[in-house]
Amino acid sequence: MKRSLLFPSWVRVASLFLCLTQTVLAVVLNNSTQLESILDKYKDKDEEWWRARSRGRRAISEGDMHLILNLHNKLRGEVHPPASNMEYMVWDYELERSAEHWAHTCRWEHGPSHMLTQIGQNLGAHWGRDRPPTFHVQAWYDEVRHYSYPYSQECNPHCPFRCSGPVCTHYTQLVWATSNRIGCAINVCYNMNVWGMIWAKAVYLVCNYSPPGNWWGHAPYKYGAPCSACPASYAGGCRDNLCYKDGGVERRPAPETEETNFIEPEPEPVRDREPEPRAQTPDPSPNENLDRNRMVSTEQMCQQVECETKLRDQCKGTTCNRYECPPGCLDSPGKVVGTGYYDMQSSVCAAALHSGVIDNDGGWLDVTRLGRKQQFTKSYKNGIQSLGKNRSANSFKVETVPVKAVLCDTTVATFCPFKKPVRHCPRLYCPRNCLRDSRARVIGTNYFSDKSSICRAAIHAGVIQTESGGYLDVMPVDKRRQYIGSHQNGITSDSLLNPTAGKAFRVFAVI
């Protein structure tokens, strides 16, 4: 069997970020060869041997493991068109160990070669600003923009050295229906050679999948009603649009005490006169009527607009920076004035098309107001002809909406503090079960102190559900004179009167 390793193009460029994936050039082989036979050389090593290695800890923290696994399953359950045979993914400790072995080689290529016929593999690396590993997972999935179900010919890059052309093979491996086991590892590589460039301190993520995906000539999954074509072994089980075995066991060790995979995080801000810790209000008993404490919020910060909507018409004295454009705006784009920066009379969606921020499928964008510009240049870009203008007018620019995964205890103060002029915060993804992380405090109701946990505040506000986690938008705002606590959705928030420092934020649903 011949194999080809794809060296995909730069998927993101932000503090330097890269991904690699692999593709199999063959018809699907029989998976009767068990992965365990490949991993025999690792199996005879007990837990003490792994702990005794130079790093002194596992290949990945328990927290990062759950973030990666939960995001994989969430994204697999949301594919479009829907999948009829998408299987629920579980963590495999042997795959984690094999990923750790490769991550410690610090080689920016797929491997080891003798395993590449038996596993799938996605690689990611970054240096500079700290990122959770789910940043890479989300970027792999975001390649869906280059993929048209069921074929992938349009995203087959040319890769003699550095790659050119669109990439989608990270996405197809991530959503390969039969790839139901995953194991990942993270390593810090010093002076890592990445396509001829030396990265002084690269954070290297290796994720191994089994059974492997990316078989050429085959779609990643079957189209149809979710769970309507699950393998018989699932006995009809279905969970979140995924074929699911009730009582399935994740193959992993007991939780560890050390969870430190982040590289040199920013120091925590000085805490200013926070209220003293107090006894936690007990959760209501199961028999108590919880309806009075249940809150669901569908308020969105992102505003839905029409193709022809002008920024000036849409935003009059309110905080409105994030928009969602419908598909098909190339057919009726509206007027665009300028290049790079645009006159306020321009259509929001047409400006985004012209700048390349969205395509004809629509999508999200962020708007930044730039003040007055003396002139606007006409140009033809991405199917849109913009107009020129030689007199002064207010202007704006458009940018993509970044997405970042955060932890249950991440706060706005450390992640996206309020500043003037107001800046955009990335769209956030919260993991499941943040309700259980009682160490992460919530201060306020509707408006929260920026020392609050973002994800737990979102649960308190009814923006996300703890069972599923999910996406949300956060808006930092100036501090409030007081924060009033309340009990909602299983979380009791604290009150804080007359705060002397710190800012505030609001959370919004993403629908």
Short mmCIF file of C-alpha atoms in Angstrom, two decimals:
data_model
loop_
_atom_site.label_atom_id
_atom_site.label_comp_id
_atom_site.label_asym_id
_atom_site.label_seq_id
_atom_site.Cartn_x
_atom_site.Cartn_y
_atom_site.Cartn_z
CA MET A 1 0.00 0.00 0.00
CA LYS A 2 1.35 3.40 -0.94
CA ARG A 3 0.97 6.31 1.42
CA SER A 4 1.31 10.04 1.06
CA LEU A 5 1.73 12.46 3.90
CA LEU A 6 0.19 15.85 3.29
CA PHE A 7 2.02 18.89 4.58
CA PRO A 8 -0.89 21.34 4.66
CA SER A 9 -0.64 25.08 4.27
CA TRP A 10 -0.69 27.58 7.10
CA VAL A 11 -4.14 27.14 8.57
CA ARG A 12 -3.85 30.09 10.97
CA VAL A 13 -1.16 32.72 11.47
CA ALA A 14 -1.41 34.15 14.97
CA SER A 15 1.68 33.97 17.16
CA LEU A 16 2.67 31.38 14.54
CA PHE A 17 0.46 28.31 14.38
CA LEU A 18 0.69 25.23 12.16
CA CYS A 19 -1.07 21.96 11.55
CA LEU A 20 -0.26 18.72 9.79
CA THR A 21 -2.48 15.81 8.91
CA GLN A 22 -2.10 12.61 6.95
CA THR A 23 -4.03 11.01 4.09
CA VAL A 24 -4.12 7.42 2.94
CA LEU A 25 -3.87 6.76 -0.81
CA ALA A 26 -5.69 3.45 -0.95
CA VAL A 27 -9.03 1.74 -0.72
CA VAL A 28 -10.16 0.95 2.81
CA LEU A 29 -8.25 -2.00 4.24
CA ASN A 30 -9.53 -4.55 6.68
CA ASN A 31 -8.97 -3.22 10.22
CA SER A 32 -8.41 -6.70 11.63
CA THR A 33 -4.80 -5.81 12.54
CA GLN A 34 -5.17 -4.66 16.09
CA LEU A 35 -3.56 -1.44 17.22
CA GLU A 36 -2.47 -3.20 20.37
CA SER A 37 0.01 -5.32 18.42
CA ILE A 38 1.70 -2.17 17.19
CA LEU A 39 1.91 -0.79 20.71
CA ASP A 40 3.36 -3.84 22.47
CA LYS A 41 6.61 -2.07 23.19
CA TYR A 42 4.74 0.50 25.26
CA LYS A 43 2.39 -1.87 27.07
CA ASP A 44 4.98 -3.49 29.31
CA LYS A 45 5.77 -0.13 30.87
CA ASP A 46 3.81 0.42 34.04
CA GLU A 47 2.60 3.71 35.46
CA GLU A 48 5.74 4.15 37.56
CA TRP A 49 7.92 3.94 34.45
CA TRP A 50 5.94 6.69 32.70
CA ARG A 51 6.01 8.90 35.77
CA ALA A 52 9.76 8.43 36.09
CA ARG A 53 10.43 9.92 32.69
CA SER A 54 12.25 13.23 32.47
CA ARG A 55 9.08 15.32 32.37
CA GLY A 56 7.78 13.77 35.54
CA ARG A 57 4.13 13.82 34.44
CA ARG A 58 1.71 12.41 31.90
CA ALA A 59 1.71 13.37 28.25
CA ILE A 60 -1.32 15.56 28.77
CA SER A 61 -3.23 16.88 31.75
CA GLU A 62 -6.60 15.48 32.76
CA GLY A 63 -8.17 18.88 32.07
CA ASP A 64 -6.71 19.20 28.57
CA MET A 65 -7.70 15.61 27.82
CA HIS A 66 -11.36 16.34 28.58
CA LEU A 67 -11.30 19.61 26.64
CA ILE A 68 -9.97 17.87 23.53
CA LEU A 69 -12.31 14.90 23.80
CA ASN A 70 -15.42 16.95 24.51
CA LEU A 71 -14.74 19.35 21.66
CA HIS A 72 -14.18 16.47 19.24
CA ASN A 73 -17.52 14.91 20.16
CA LYS A 74 -19.37 18.20 20.06
CA LEU A 75 -18.03 19.03 16.59
CA ARG A 76 -18.63 15.48 15.31
CA GLY A 77 -22.27 15.73 16.38
CA GLU A 78 -22.77 19.03 14.52
CA VAL A 79 -21.50 18.16 11.03
CA HIS A 80 -23.44 19.40 8.02
CA PRO A 81 -24.91 17.65 6.19
CA PRO A 82 -25.82 15.44 9.17
CA ALA A 83 -24.14 12.07 9.65
CA SER A 84 -26.10 8.86 10.05
CA ASN A 85 -23.18 6.76 11.35
CA MET A 86 -20.97 9.15 13.34
CA GLU A 87 -19.55 7.29 16.34
CA TYR A 88 -18.98 8.72 19.81
CA MET A 89 -15.26 9.14 20.45
CA VAL A 90 -13.51 7.94 23.64
CA TRP A 91 -10.03 8.50 25.00
CA ASP A 92 -7.48 5.72 24.50
CA TYR A 93 -4.49 5.66 26.85
CA GLU A 94 -2.38 3.58 24.48
CA LEU A 95 -2.92 6.14 21.73
CA GLU A 96 -1.92 8.83 24.21
CA ARG A 97 1.32 7.00 24.94
CA SER A 98 2.14 6.57 21.25
CA ALA A 99 1.39 10.27 20.70
CA GLU A 100 3.71 11.14 23.57
CA HIS A 101 6.49 9.06 22.05
CA TRP A 102 6.23 10.99 18.80
CA ALA A 103 5.78 14.40 20.43
CA HIS A 104 9.11 13.93 22.19
CA THR A 105 10.94 13.51 18.89
CA CYS A 106 10.10 17.17 18.15
CA ARG A 107 10.01 16.36 14.43
CA TRP A 108 7.57 18.37 12.34
CA GLU A 109 6.40 15.41 10.30
CA HIS A 110 4.15 12.40 10.73
CA GLY A 111 5.39 9.32 12.48
CA PRO A 112 6.59 6.90 13.47
CA SER A 113 6.50 5.46 9.96
CA HIS A 114 5.76 1.88 11.04
CA MET A 115 2.49 3.00 12.70
CA LEU A 116 1.12 5.29 10.00
CA THR A 117 -0.85 2.52 8.30
CA GLN A 118 -2.67 1.74 11.55
CA ILE A 119 -3.46 5.17 13.01
CA GLY A 120 -4.69 8.54 11.84
CA GLN A 121 -2.75 11.58 13.01
CA ASN A 122 -3.27 15.33 13.27
CA LEU A 123 -0.41 17.60 14.34
CA GLY A 124 -0.39 21.18 15.53
CA ALA A 125 2.28 23.56 16.79
CA HIS A 126 2.48 27.13 17.96
CA TRP A 127 4.80 29.46 19.76
CA GLY A 128 4.31 32.87 21.29
CA ARG A 129 0.99 33.58 22.97
CA ASP A 130 -0.29 30.74 25.14
CA ARG A 131 -3.14 28.69 23.69
CA PRO A 132 -5.10 25.69 24.95
CA PRO A 133 -4.81 22.57 22.78
CA THR A 134 -8.43 22.95 21.73
CA PHE A 135 -7.35 26.01 19.74
CA HIS A 136 -5.78 23.58 17.30
CA VAL A 137 -8.79 21.25 17.36
CA GLN A 138 -11.11 24.12 16.46
CA ALA A 139 -8.75 25.19 13.68
CA TRP A 140 -8.74 21.64 12.29
CA TYR A 141 -12.53 21.68 12.21
CA ASP A 142 -12.66 25.15 10.66
CA GLU A 143 -11.14 23.69 7.48
CA VAL A 144 -14.71 22.66 6.71
CA ARG A 145 -14.88 25.90 4.72
CA HIS A 146 -12.67 24.25 2.10
CA TYR A 147 -14.59 20.97 2.00
CA SER A 148 -17.68 20.03 -0.01
CA TYR A 149 -19.32 16.81 1.11
CA PRO A 150 -18.56 14.08 0.08
CA TYR A 151 -15.53 15.00 -2.03
CA SER A 152 -12.19 16.56 -1.08
CA GLN A 153 -10.50 17.11 -4.44
CA GLU A 154 -10.76 20.88 -4.09
CA CYS A 155 -8.63 20.86 -0.93
CA ASN A 156 -5.64 18.77 -1.97
CA PRO A 157 -2.66 21.08 -1.44
CA HIS A 158 0.61 21.01 -3.36
CA CYS A 159 3.33 20.27 -0.84
CA PRO A 160 6.88 19.97 -2.13
CA PHE A 161 8.21 21.91 0.88
CA ARG A 162 5.85 24.47 2.29
CA CYS A 163 2.29 23.87 1.20
CA SER A 164 0.09 25.93 -1.05
CA GLY A 165 -3.60 25.49 -1.65
CA PRO A 166 -6.57 24.90 0.65
CA VAL A 167 -6.43 22.18 3.31
CA CYS A 168 -9.28 20.09 4.74
CA THR A 169 -7.71 16.79 5.78
CA HIS A 170 -7.53 17.76 9.46
CA TYR A 171 -11.29 18.28 9.31
CA THR A 172 -12.02 14.99 7.55
CA GLN A 173 -9.94 13.01 10.07
CA LEU A 174 -11.66 14.76 12.96
CA VAL A 175 -15.13 13.86 11.61
CA TRP A 176 -14.27 10.42 10.22
CA ALA A 177 -17.24 8.41 11.45
CA THR A 178 -15.43 5.20 12.36
CA SER A 179 -12.48 6.89 14.11
CA ASN A 180 -13.91 6.35 17.59
CA ARG A 181 -10.74 6.45 19.72
CA ILE A 182 -8.29 9.29 20.27
CA GLY A 183 -5.18 9.89 22.32
CA CYS A 184 -3.12 13.10 22.33
CA ALA A 185 0.09 14.44 23.85
CA ILE A 186 1.70 17.84 24.28
CA ASN A 187 5.40 18.58 24.46
CA VAL A 188 7.49 21.76 24.53
CA CYS A 189 10.19 21.52 21.84
CA TYR A 190 13.19 23.82 22.00
CA ASN A 191 14.76 24.94 18.70
CA MET A 192 12.26 22.92 16.67
CA ASN A 193 12.78 22.95 12.90
CA VAL A 194 9.43 23.84 11.31
CA TRP A 195 9.77 23.86 7.53
CA GLY A 196 13.24 25.42 7.70
CA MET A 197 12.44 27.89 10.47
CA ILE A 198 13.80 27.39 13.98
CA TRP A 199 11.16 27.90 16.64
CA ALA A 200 12.90 28.54 19.95
CA LYS A 201 10.05 27.19 22.08
CA ALA A 202 7.36 25.34 20.14
CA VAL A 203 4.32 23.81 21.83
CA TYR A 204 3.76 20.58 19.89
CA LEU A 205 0.39 18.78 19.89
CA VAL A 206 0.09 15.23 18.52
CA CYS A 207 -3.31 13.52 18.27
CA ASN A 208 -3.55 9.88 17.17
CA TYR A 209 -6.83 8.33 15.98
CA SER A 210 -7.98 4.75 15.60
CA PRO A 211 -9.26 3.29 13.37
CA PRO A 212 -7.60 5.71 10.92
CA GLY A 213 -9.54 7.96 8.58
CA ASN A 214 -8.82 9.94 5.41
CA TRP A 215 -9.13 7.05 2.97
CA TRP A 216 -9.17 8.54 -0.48
CA GLY A 217 -12.26 7.84 -2.53
CA HIS A 218 -14.45 7.58 0.57
CA ALA A 219 -16.58 10.17 2.36
CA PRO A 220 -15.79 10.73 6.04
CA TYR A 221 -19.30 9.66 7.05
CA LYS A 222 -22.67 8.58 5.67
CA TYR A 223 -25.26 11.27 5.09
CA GLY A 224 -28.63 10.81 6.79
CA ALA A 225 -30.65 11.21 9.95
CA PRO A 226 -28.35 11.11 13.01
CA CYS A 227 -27.84 7.59 14.40
CA SER A 228 -29.96 5.99 11.67
CA ALA A 229 -27.04 3.90 10.33
CA CYS A 230 -25.06 3.09 13.47
CA PRO A 231 -23.11 -0.20 13.56
CA ALA A 232 -25.02 -3.05 15.20
CA SER A 233 -22.56 -3.07 18.11
CA TYR A 234 -24.12 0.17 19.40
CA ALA A 235 -27.48 -1.58 19.89
CA GLY A 236 -29.39 1.52 18.83
CA GLY A 237 -27.70 3.81 21.35
CA CYS A 238 -27.57 7.52 20.41
CA ARG A 239 -26.19 10.54 22.26
CA ASP A 240 -25.91 14.09 20.90
CA ASN A 241 -26.31 12.81 17.30
CA LEU A 242 -23.54 10.21 17.85
CA CYS A 243 -23.71 6.42 17.94
CA TYR A 244 -23.19 5.70 21.63
CA LYS A 245 -22.68 2.65 23.83
CA ASP A 246 -24.32 3.16 27.18
CA GLY A 247 -21.79 2.53 29.91
CA GLY A 248 -18.83 2.81 27.57
CA VAL A 249 -15.48 3.10 29.35
CA GLU A 250 -12.77 5.57 28.48
CA ARG A 251 -9.38 3.84 28.57
CA ARG A 252 -7.39 6.18 30.77
CA PRO A 253 -5.59 6.22 34.12
CA ALA A 254 -6.88 7.67 37.35
CA PRO A 255 -6.95 11.48 37.52
CA GLU A 256 -3.58 13.06 38.25
CA THR A 257 -2.85 15.83 40.67
CA GLU A 258 -0.69 17.94 38.38
CA GLU A 259 -2.30 19.61 35.39
CA THR A 260 0.23 22.05 33.97
CA ASN A 261 0.41 21.86 30.18
CA PHE A 262 0.19 25.58 29.61
CA ILE A 263 3.44 27.36 28.84
CA GLU A 264 4.38 30.39 30.91
CA PRO A 265 0.90 31.82 31.52
CA GLU A 266 0.48 35.49 32.21
CA PRO A 267 0.65 36.34 35.92
CA GLU A 268 -2.65 36.65 37.71
CA PRO A 269 -3.74 40.25 38.30
CA VAL A 270 -3.59 41.56 41.85
CA ARG A 271 -6.86 40.91 43.60
CA ASP A 272 -8.40 44.13 44.86
CA ARG A 273 -10.63 43.91 47.90
CA GLU A 274 -12.64 40.91 46.90
CA PRO A 275 -15.19 39.68 49.41
CA GLU A 276 -13.89 37.13 51.88
CA PRO A 277 -14.72 33.52 51.05
CA ARG A 278 -17.91 32.40 52.71
CA ALA A 279 -19.63 29.11 53.20
CA GLN A 280 -21.12 27.83 49.97
CA THR A 281 -24.89 27.95 49.88
CA PRO A 282 -26.02 24.34 49.69
CA ASP A 283 -27.57 23.24 46.42
CA PRO A 284 -31.33 22.79 46.57
CA SER A 285 -32.53 19.30 47.32
CA PRO A 286 -33.78 17.23 44.37
CA ASN A 287 -37.31 17.49 45.71
CA GLU A 288 -37.29 21.27 45.78
CA ASN A 289 -39.10 23.10 43.00
CA LEU A 290 -36.22 24.40 40.89
CA ASP A 291 -38.32 26.25 38.32
CA ARG A 292 -37.86 29.51 40.19
CA ASN A 293 -34.07 29.10 39.92
CA ARG A 294 -33.97 28.07 36.28
CA MET A 295 -32.88 30.73 33.81
CA VAL A 296 -32.48 30.44 30.03
CA SER A 297 -31.09 33.34 28.00
CA THR A 298 -31.15 33.48 24.21
CA GLU A 299 -29.97 37.08 23.95
CA GLN A 300 -27.20 37.38 21.38
CA MET A 301 -24.45 39.94 21.02
CA CYS A 302 -23.99 38.93 17.38
CA GLN A 303 -26.53 40.74 15.22
CA GLN A 304 -28.07 39.12 12.17
CA VAL A 305 -28.16 41.46 9.19
CA GLU A 306 -29.32 41.36 5.58
CA CYS A 307 -26.96 41.47 2.60
CA GLU A 308 -27.71 45.14 1.89
CA THR A 309 -27.68 46.38 5.51
CA LYS A 310 -25.44 49.42 5.92
CA LEU A 311 -23.36 49.73 9.05
CA ARG A 312 -24.68 53.25 9.62
CA ASP A 313 -28.28 52.02 9.47
CA GLN A 314 -27.66 49.04 11.75
CA CYS A 315 -25.67 50.62 14.54
CA LYS A 316 -26.90 53.85 16.09
CA GLY A 317 -25.34 54.61 19.42
CA THR A 318 -25.24 51.00 20.66
CA THR A 319 -22.40 48.59 21.22
CA CYS A 320 -22.56 46.51 18.08
CA ASN A 321 -19.37 44.95 16.82
CA ARG A 322 -20.24 41.38 15.81
CA TYR A 323 -22.50 40.47 12.90
CA GLU A 324 -23.78 37.40 11.09
CA CYS A 325 -24.29 37.65 7.34
CA PRO A 326 -26.62 35.31 5.42
CA PRO A 327 -25.50 33.18 2.46
CA GLY A 328 -25.86 34.40 -1.11
CA CYS A 329 -24.77 38.01 -0.66
CA LEU A 330 -22.73 37.93 -3.89
CA ASP A 331 -26.05 38.00 -5.73
CA SER A 332 -27.22 41.18 -3.99
CA PRO A 333 -24.18 42.63 -2.24
CA GLY A 334 -25.24 46.22 -1.69
CA LYS A 335 -22.92 49.20 -2.04
CA VAL A 336 -19.29 49.11 -0.93
CA VAL A 337 -17.10 52.22 -0.68
CA GLY A 338 -13.39 51.79 -0.05
CA THR A 339 -10.69 49.15 0.18
CA GLY A 340 -9.28 47.82 3.46
CA TYR A 341 -11.35 50.39 5.33
CA TYR A 342 -14.87 51.27 4.25
CA ASP A 343 -17.27 54.20 4.39
CA MET A 344 -20.04 53.83 7.01
CA GLN A 345 -22.59 53.88 4.18
CA SER A 346 -21.21 50.56 2.94
CA SER A 347 -23.05 47.27 3.26
CA VAL A 348 -21.57 45.32 6.19
CA CYS A 349 -21.76 41.96 4.41
CA ALA A 350 -20.53 43.30 1.07
CA ALA A 351 -17.52 44.87 2.78
CA ALA A 352 -16.80 41.51 4.43
CA LEU A 353 -17.03 39.74 1.05
CA HIS A 354 -14.78 42.34 -0.59
CA SER A 355 -12.15 42.00 2.14
CA GLY A 356 -12.27 38.18 2.08
CA VAL A 357 -13.45 37.83 5.68
CA ILE A 358 -16.49 35.77 4.59
CA ASP A 359 -17.44 33.99 1.38
CA ASN A 360 -20.80 33.51 -0.35
CA ASP A 361 -21.83 31.02 2.35
CA GLY A 362 -22.09 33.91 4.78
CA GLY A 363 -20.66 33.87 8.28
CA TRP A 364 -19.59 35.94 11.25
CA LEU A 365 -17.46 39.06 11.26
CA ASP A 366 -16.25 41.73 13.66
CA VAL A 367 -16.42 45.45 12.89
CA THR A 368 -13.98 48.05 14.23
CA ARG A 369 -14.70 51.75 13.80
CA LEU A 370 -11.69 53.73 12.62
CA GLY A 371 -12.90 57.32 12.67
CA ARG A 372 -12.68 59.71 9.75
CA LYS A 373 -10.66 58.95 6.62
CA GLN A 374 -9.89 61.52 3.96
CA GLN A 375 -10.48 59.29 0.94
CA PHE A 376 -11.59 55.80 -0.03
CA THR A 377 -10.02 53.73 -2.82
CA LYS A 378 -12.04 51.64 -5.27
CA SER A 379 -11.00 48.09 -6.22
CA TYR A 380 -12.33 44.76 -7.43
CA LYS A 381 -11.84 41.90 -4.96
CA ASN A 382 -13.48 38.53 -4.39
CA GLY A 383 -16.27 39.24 -6.87
CA ILE A 384 -17.15 42.66 -5.42
CA GLN A 385 -16.47 46.02 -7.09
CA SER A 386 -16.06 48.77 -4.51
CA LEU A 387 -16.44 52.48 -5.19
CA GLY A 388 -14.02 55.32 -4.51
CA LYS A 389 -14.68 58.51 -2.60
CA ASN A 390 -12.54 61.66 -2.29
CA ARG A 391 -14.13 63.35 0.68
CA SER A 392 -13.81 62.80 4.40
CA ALA A 393 -16.15 60.34 6.14
CA ASN A 394 -16.31 57.96 9.08
CA SER A 395 -14.91 54.50 8.36
CA PHE A 396 -14.74 50.92 9.61
CA LYS A 397 -12.85 47.70 8.95
CA VAL A 398 -13.99 44.08 9.08
CA GLU A 399 -12.18 41.08 10.58
CA THR A 400 -12.83 37.40 11.13
CA VAL A 401 -14.31 36.22 14.43
CA PRO A 402 -11.65 34.20 16.29
CA VAL A 403 -12.73 31.19 18.36
CA LYS A 404 -10.89 30.02 21.47
CA ALA A 405 -11.53 27.24 23.98
CA VAL A 406 -11.22 28.21 27.65
CA LEU A 407 -11.22 26.35 30.96
CA CYS A 408 -13.93 26.35 33.59
CA ASP A 409 -11.99 28.79 35.79
CA THR A 410 -10.86 31.25 33.07
CA THR A 411 -11.73 34.85 33.98
CA VAL A 412 -12.24 37.93 31.86
CA ALA A 413 -9.61 39.75 33.91
CA THR A 414 -6.93 37.36 32.63
CA PHE A 415 -8.39 36.59 29.22
CA CYS A 416 -10.02 39.67 27.72
CA PRO A 417 -9.98 42.65 30.11
CA PHE A 418 -12.03 45.77 29.42
CA LYS A 419 -10.05 48.54 27.76
CA LYS A 420 -10.78 51.74 25.91
CA PRO A 421 -11.22 51.84 23.02
CA VAL A 422 -13.30 48.69 23.30
CA ARG A 423 -11.67 45.66 21.66
CA HIS A 424 -13.14 42.41 20.44
CA CYS A 425 -13.03 39.25 22.51
CA PRO A 426 -12.84 35.90 20.72
CA ARG A 427 -15.88 33.70 20.59
CA LEU A 428 -15.38 31.22 23.41
CA TYR A 429 -15.99 27.51 23.81
CA CYS A 430 -16.62 26.24 27.36
CA PRO A 431 -16.13 22.57 28.27
CA ARG A 432 -18.80 20.38 29.81
CA ASN A 433 -19.56 20.09 33.52
CA CYS A 434 -18.22 23.46 34.70
CA LEU A 435 -21.04 23.45 37.24
CA ARG A 436 -18.96 20.99 39.28
CA ASP A 437 -15.94 23.29 39.50
CA SER A 438 -17.00 25.02 42.70
CA ARG A 439 -13.55 26.63 43.10
CA ALA A 440 -14.35 29.00 40.22
CA ARG A 441 -16.38 31.87 41.65
CA VAL A 442 -19.20 33.85 40.11
CA ILE A 443 -19.83 37.41 41.30
CA GLY A 444 -23.00 39.19 40.21
CA THR A 445 -26.12 38.57 38.13
CA ASN A 446 -26.42 39.48 34.42
CA TYR A 447 -23.45 41.82 34.91
CA PHE A 448 -20.54 39.93 36.44
CA SER A 449 -17.26 41.02 38.01
CA ASP A 450 -14.33 40.30 35.68
CA LYS A 451 -12.86 38.09 38.41
CA SER A 452 -15.71 35.63 37.82
CA SER A 453 -15.39 32.38 35.92
CA ILE A 454 -16.64 33.05 32.39
CA CYS A 455 -18.07 29.56 31.86
CA ARG A 456 -19.79 29.33 35.23
CA ALA A 457 -21.22 32.83 34.76
CA ALA A 458 -22.60 31.63 31.42
CA ILE A 459 -24.28 28.67 33.14
CA HIS A 460 -25.65 30.99 35.84
CA ALA A 461 -27.06 33.31 33.16
CA GLY A 462 -28.59 30.42 31.21
CA VAL A 463 -26.45 31.03 28.13
CA ILE A 464 -25.00 27.48 28.10
CA GLN A 465 -25.94 24.22 29.78
CA THR A 466 -23.42 22.49 32.02
CA GLU A 467 -24.13 19.06 30.48
CA SER A 468 -23.01 20.14 27.02
CA GLY A 469 -20.88 23.26 27.43
CA GLY A 470 -20.82 25.28 24.25
CA TYR A 471 -20.09 28.56 22.56
CA LEU A 472 -20.74 32.04 23.90
CA ASP A 473 -19.82 35.65 23.29
CA VAL A 474 -18.45 37.81 26.08
CA MET A 475 -18.60 41.61 26.24
CA PRO A 476 -16.28 43.35 28.73
CA VAL A 477 -17.81 46.55 30.10
CA ASP A 478 -16.88 49.16 32.67
CA LYS A 479 -17.26 48.25 36.33
CA ARG A 480 -20.61 48.38 38.11
CA ARG A 481 -21.26 50.14 41.39
CA GLN A 482 -22.38 46.87 42.88
CA TYR A 483 -22.86 43.20 41.98
CA ILE A 484 -25.89 41.39 43.33
CA GLY A 485 -25.66 37.67 43.89
CA SER A 486 -28.40 35.14 43.16
CA HIS A 487 -29.02 31.41 42.81
CA GLN A 488 -29.68 30.31 39.22
CA ASN A 489 -29.18 27.04 37.33
CA GLY A 490 -27.45 25.35 40.26
CA ILE A 491 -24.90 28.14 40.85
CA THR A 492 -24.99 30.62 43.72
CA SER A 493 -23.22 33.84 42.79
CA ASP A 494 -21.70 36.26 45.28
CA SER A 495 -22.55 39.88 45.91
CA LEU A 496 -19.96 42.64 45.92
CA LEU A 497 -20.72 46.19 47.00
CA ASN A 498 -18.70 49.29 46.07
CA PRO A 499 -15.82 47.56 44.27
CA THR A 500 -12.68 49.69 44.17
CA ALA A 501 -11.05 47.99 41.19
CA GLY A 502 -11.74 45.60 38.35
CA LYS A 503 -14.22 45.75 35.51
CA ALA A 504 -17.32 43.82 34.49
CA PHE A 505 -18.64 41.68 31.64
CA ARG A 506 -21.79 40.20 30.13
CA VAL A 507 -22.28 36.83 28.45
CA PHE A 508 -24.40 36.17 25.35
CA ALA A 509 -25.76 33.08 23.63
CA VAL A 510 -24.52 31.84 20.28
CA ILE A 511 -27.41 30.31 18.31
#
